[in-house]
Amino acid sequence: MSNKLQNSNTQTPNPKIILASDHAGFQLKKVLLDYLRKKIDVTDFGTFNEESVDYPDYGFPAAEKVANGEFERGILICGSGLGMSIVANKVKGIRAALCTSIDIAKLSRQHNNANILVLPGRFMKEDLAQKIVKVWLTTEFEDGRHQRRLDKIQKFEEKRIK
Ligand code: RB5
């Protein structure tokens, strides 16, 4: 990550990011790609135009690539952000956070160690989305009591998903 996005809280100096959307998130994805490409290593996983597609076809594989470590973090966009959130949070090891404000984006990193950011393409202004992405990529997990809570989620996941 370049200095433009980096701050003293950044955990990994150069995280690999995967970005994916359905048709309803395509426009915002394009804007974020242009913004991020100047700063970090980002991969566009599609969709590549505004033809109607199904968000699970992009959300599941992108989330799996974060879960298996191919990418450190992901950003998923659909119309409301709800479909991509539901999909991503079904993948073991994913903590996807639908963020509509800078404060929530910051908390999703500090308290939840979110590894996927979800944005609502049809309900978010481009400049706010850029600010959210910047904060989300540069905020560190606070650990401590928050890790204890994440451990409980992981334990539940281990029990439920074989
Ligand atoms: C697509 O029309 C829309 O349903 C999708 O982008 C998303 O908002 C679903 O949750």
Tab-separated table of N, CA, C and O and ligand atoms in Angstrom, residues 22-25 52-55 77-86 120-123, ligand 1:
chain	number	residue	atom	x	y	z
A	22	ASP	N	-21.923	-7.035	-8.651
A	22	ASP	CA	-22.880	-7.422	-9.690
A	22	ASP	C	-23.126	-6.191	-10.562
A	22	ASP	O	-22.425	-5.174	-10.431
A	23	HIS	N	-24.119	-6.270	-11.432
A	23	HIS	CA	-24.391	-5.140	-12.341
A	23	HIS	C	-24.744	-3.858	-11.575
A	23	HIS	O	-24.385	-2.766	-11.984
A	24	ALA	N	-25.432	-4.017	-10.446
A	24	ALA	CA	-25.874	-2.846	-9.675
A	24	ALA	C	-24.711	-2.169	-8.948
A	24	ALA	O	-24.826	-1.026	-8.521
A	25	GLY	N	-23.612	-2.887	-8.820
A	25	GLY	CA	-22.442	-2.301	-8.171
A	25	GLY	C	-21.355	-1.924	-9.154
A	25	GLY	O	-20.310	-1.396	-8.772
A	52	SER	N	-27.323	-7.645	-16.533
A	52	SER	CA	-27.777	-8.268	-15.288
A	52	SER	C	-27.073	-9.608	-15.019
A	52	SER	O	-26.995	-10.469	-15.896
A	53	VAL	N	-26.557	-9.732	-13.806
A	53	VAL	CA	-25.918	-10.983	-13.370
A	53	VAL	C	-26.421	-11.302	-11.963
A	53	VAL	O	-27.159	-10.516	-11.370
A	54	ASP	N	-26.011	-12.432	-11.435
A	54	ASP	CA	-26.437	-12.835	-10.085
A	54	ASP	C	-25.288	-12.642	-9.111
A	54	ASP	O	-24.204	-13.224	-9.290
A	55	TYR	N	-25.545	-11.855	-8.067
A	55	TYR	CA	-24.448	-11.520	-7.145
A	55	TYR	C	-23.751	-12.739	-6.504
A	55	TYR	O	-22.553	-12.682	-6.251
A	77	ILE	N	-19.597	-5.266	-3.923
A	77	ILE	CA	-20.631	-4.247	-4.122
A	77	ILE	C	-21.813	-4.842	-4.878
A	77	ILE	O	-21.645	-5.476	-5.923
A	78	CYS	N	-23.016	-4.651	-4.334
A	78	CYS	CA	-24.236	-4.938	-5.087
A	78	CYS	C	-25.149	-3.732	-4.900
A	78	CYS	O	-24.692	-2.692	-4.405
A	79	GLY	N	-26.413	-3.826	-5.282
A	79	GLY	CA	-27.274	-2.650	-5.216
A	79	GLY	C	-27.465	-2.139	-3.798
A	79	GLY	O	-27.185	-0.980	-3.490
A	80	SER	N	-27.938	-3.008	-2.930
A	80	SER	CA	-28.206	-2.625	-1.535
A	80	SER	C	-27.061	-2.984	-0.600
A	80	SER	O	-27.041	-2.532	0.544
A	81	GLY	N	-26.184	-3.840	-1.042
A	81	GLY	CA	-25.127	-4.378	-0.181
A	81	GLY	C	-25.580	-5.610	0.585
A	81	GLY	O	-24.761	-6.327	1.172
A	82	LEU	N	-26.873	-5.874	0.565
A	82	LEU	CA	-27.406	-6.977	1.378
A	82	LEU	C	-27.078	-8.344	0.786
A	82	LEU	O	-26.644	-9.256	1.505
A	83	GLY	N	-27.296	-8.491	-0.507
A	83	GLY	CA	-27.028	-9.780	-1.139
A	83	GLY	C	-25.579	-10.192	-0.975
A	83	GLY	O	-25.279	-11.327	-0.567
A	84	MET	N	-24.673	-9.283	-1.258
A	84	MET	CA	-23.238	-9.598	-1.138
A	84	MET	C	-22.870	-9.895	0.319
A	84	MET	O	-22.013	-10.746	0.583
A	85	SER	N	-23.509	-9.215	1.263
A	85	SER	CA	-23.216	-9.482	2.681
A	85	SER	C	-23.647	-10.890	3.066
A	85	SER	O	-22.905	-11.622	3.733
A	86	ILE	N	-24.850	-11.248	2.646
A	86	ILE	CA	-25.382	-12.574	2.982
A	86	ILE	C	-24.468	-13.652	2.402
A	86	ILE	O	-24.075	-14.598	3.089
A	120	PRO	N	-23.158	-0.545	-0.706
A	120	PRO	CA	-24.416	-0.533	-1.466
A	120	PRO	C	-24.316	0.411	-2.656
A	120	PRO	O	-24.470	1.623	-2.521
A	121	GLY	N	-24.059	-0.152	-3.828
A	121	GLY	CA	-23.781	0.652	-5.014
A	121	GLY	C	-24.878	1.633	-5.384
A	121	GLY	O	-24.611	2.714	-5.895
A	122	ARG	N	-26.139	1.251	-5.110
A	122	ARG	CA	-27.258	2.118	-5.505
A	122	ARG	C	-27.601	3.161	-4.452
A	122	ARG	O	-28.500	3.973	-4.649
A	123	PHE	N	-26.915	3.111	-3.327
A	123	PHE	CA	-27.273	4.001	-2.221
A	123	PHE	C	-26.066	4.730	-1.638
A	123	PHE	O	-26.127	5.176	-0.492
B	1	RB5	C1	-29.953	-6.517	-8.211
B	1	RB5	O1	-31.083	-5.999	-8.794
B	1	RB5	C2	-30.035	-6.400	-6.694
B	1	RB5	O2	-31.038	-7.214	-6.203
B	1	RB5	C3	-28.699	-6.728	-6.060
B	1	RB5	O3	-27.735	-5.884	-6.561
B	1	RB5	C4	-28.603	-6.605	-4.559
B	1	RB5	O4	-29.082	-5.357	-4.137
B	1	RB5	C5	-29.185	-7.708	-3.801
B	1	RB5	O5	-29.145	-7.772	-2.581
